[in-house]
Short mmCIF file of C-alpha atoms in Angstrom, two decimals:
data_model
loop_
_atom_site.label_atom_id
_atom_site.label_comp_id
_atom_site.label_asym_id
_atom_site.label_seq_id
_atom_site.Cartn_x
_atom_site.Cartn_y
_atom_site.Cartn_z
CA MET A 708 18.88 -17.00 194.47
CA GLY A 709 15.18 -17.73 193.96
CA VAL A 710 13.22 -20.63 195.35
CA VAL A 711 12.57 -22.99 192.44
CA PHE A 712 10.97 -26.41 192.78
CA THR A 713 10.81 -29.06 190.07
CA SER A 714 7.66 -31.15 189.77
CA THR A 715 8.09 -34.23 187.61
CA ILE A 716 5.12 -36.30 186.46
CA LYS A 717 5.97 -40.00 186.53
CA VAL A 718 4.17 -43.29 185.96
CA ASP A 719 4.74 -46.42 188.05
CA ASP A 720 4.88 -50.02 186.76
CA ALA A 721 1.10 -50.34 187.16
CA GLY A 722 0.49 -47.26 184.98
CA LYS A 723 -0.57 -45.03 187.92
CA TRP A 724 0.73 -41.47 187.82
CA PHE A 725 2.47 -39.65 190.65
CA ILE A 726 4.36 -36.39 191.00
CA GLU A 727 7.84 -36.06 192.45
CA ILE A 728 8.65 -32.62 193.88
CA GLU A 729 12.30 -31.68 194.16
CA ASP A 730 13.72 -28.74 196.07
CA ALA A 731 17.33 -28.26 194.98
CA THR A 732 17.61 -24.69 196.27
CA ASP A 733 20.37 -25.91 198.59
CA SER A 734 22.55 -28.22 196.48
CA ASP A 735 23.94 -29.78 199.66
CA ASP A 736 20.47 -30.74 200.88
CA ILE A 737 18.26 -31.76 197.94
CA ARG A 738 14.79 -32.66 199.19
CA LYS A 739 12.31 -34.87 197.32
CA GLU A 740 8.69 -35.69 198.06
CA VAL A 741 6.33 -38.04 196.20
CA CYS A 742 2.63 -37.26 195.80
CA PHE A 743 -0.01 -39.70 194.57
CA ASP A 744 -2.82 -37.18 194.08
CA LEU A 745 -3.23 -33.42 193.81
CA ASP A 746 -4.46 -32.97 197.38
CA GLU A 747 -1.24 -34.55 198.62
CA TYR A 748 0.72 -32.43 196.12
CA GLU A 749 -0.88 -29.23 197.42
CA THR A 750 -0.11 -30.17 201.03
CA LYS A 751 3.50 -31.16 200.37
CA ILE A 752 4.35 -28.15 198.22
CA GLU A 753 2.92 -25.86 200.92
CA GLU A 754 5.01 -27.67 203.55
CA MET A 755 8.14 -27.38 201.42
CA GLY A 756 7.41 -23.72 200.68
CA SER A 757 7.02 -22.98 204.39
CA ASP A 758 10.80 -23.46 204.68
CA TYR A 759 11.03 -20.23 202.65
CA GLY A 760 8.30 -18.25 204.38
CA GLY A 761 5.67 -19.58 201.97
CA HIS A 762 7.36 -17.92 198.99
CA ILE A 763 8.11 -20.07 195.94
CA ASP A 764 9.43 -18.17 192.91
CA GLU A 765 8.79 -20.88 190.36
CA VAL A 766 7.65 -24.46 189.91
CA ARG A 767 9.20 -26.08 186.85
CA TRP A 768 7.14 -28.89 185.38
CA LEU A 769 8.71 -31.92 183.70
CA LYS A 770 7.50 -35.37 182.74
CA ASP A 771 9.29 -38.64 182.25
CA GLU A 772 9.46 -39.94 178.68
CA ASN A 773 7.08 -42.83 179.42
CA VAL A 774 4.23 -40.55 180.59
CA PRO A 775 1.40 -40.68 178.02
CA PRO A 776 -0.23 -37.39 176.94
CA PHE A 777 -3.60 -38.34 178.48
CA VAL A 778 -1.97 -38.43 181.94
CA VAL A 779 -0.64 -34.89 181.52
CA ASP A 780 -4.09 -33.79 180.32
CA GLU A 781 -5.77 -35.44 183.33
CA ILE A 782 -3.44 -33.61 185.73
CA ARG A 783 -3.97 -30.29 183.92
CA VAL A 784 -7.75 -30.63 184.16
CA LYS A 785 -7.63 -31.55 187.85
CA MET A 786 -5.28 -28.65 188.60
CA ALA A 787 -7.56 -26.22 186.73
CA GLU A 788 -10.52 -27.47 188.77
CA GLN A 789 -8.61 -26.96 192.02
CA ARG A 790 -7.47 -23.49 190.94
CA ALA A 791 -11.09 -22.53 190.13
CA LYS A 792 -12.23 -23.68 193.59
CA ILE A 793 -9.48 -21.70 195.30
CA GLU A 794 -10.22 -18.58 193.23
CA GLU A 795 -13.94 -18.88 194.00
CA LYS A 796 -13.19 -19.17 197.71
CA LEU A 797 -10.79 -16.20 197.65
CA GLY A 798 -12.92 -14.13 195.30
CA GLU A 799 -9.92 -13.24 193.14
CA PRO A 800 -7.52 -14.89 190.68
CA ILE A 801 -4.46 -16.64 192.08
CA THR A 802 -2.63 -16.52 188.76
CA PRO A 803 -1.52 -13.34 186.99
CA VAL A 804 -4.09 -11.98 184.58
CA THR A 805 -3.02 -9.96 181.55
CA ASP A 806 -4.77 -6.63 181.11
CA LYS A 807 -6.69 -6.94 177.84
CA LYS A 808 -6.89 -3.13 177.51
CA LEU A 809 -3.40 -2.65 176.16
CA THR A 810 -3.03 0.73 174.47
#
């Protein structure tokens, strides 16, 4: 069975977003963490992944019904910025790239 985490974007009563990470790989020991920014998210998902040797097969993204589209857009932009910084530091892409030379 693969290691699959669920990340759910939520909004609190004050309108501030946060992300809840759930690891239900072991149904007898479901683990949840709450992150209030993407730096905290990165740290916690790495910590949770370390339980599996750093290997996470998939992160499923969800959002609560009350999350406005602009919040999802804000998180997407911030994640893209972080990905670009990581890729620049590593000197290679961290996400799969499709070969455009399909014959």
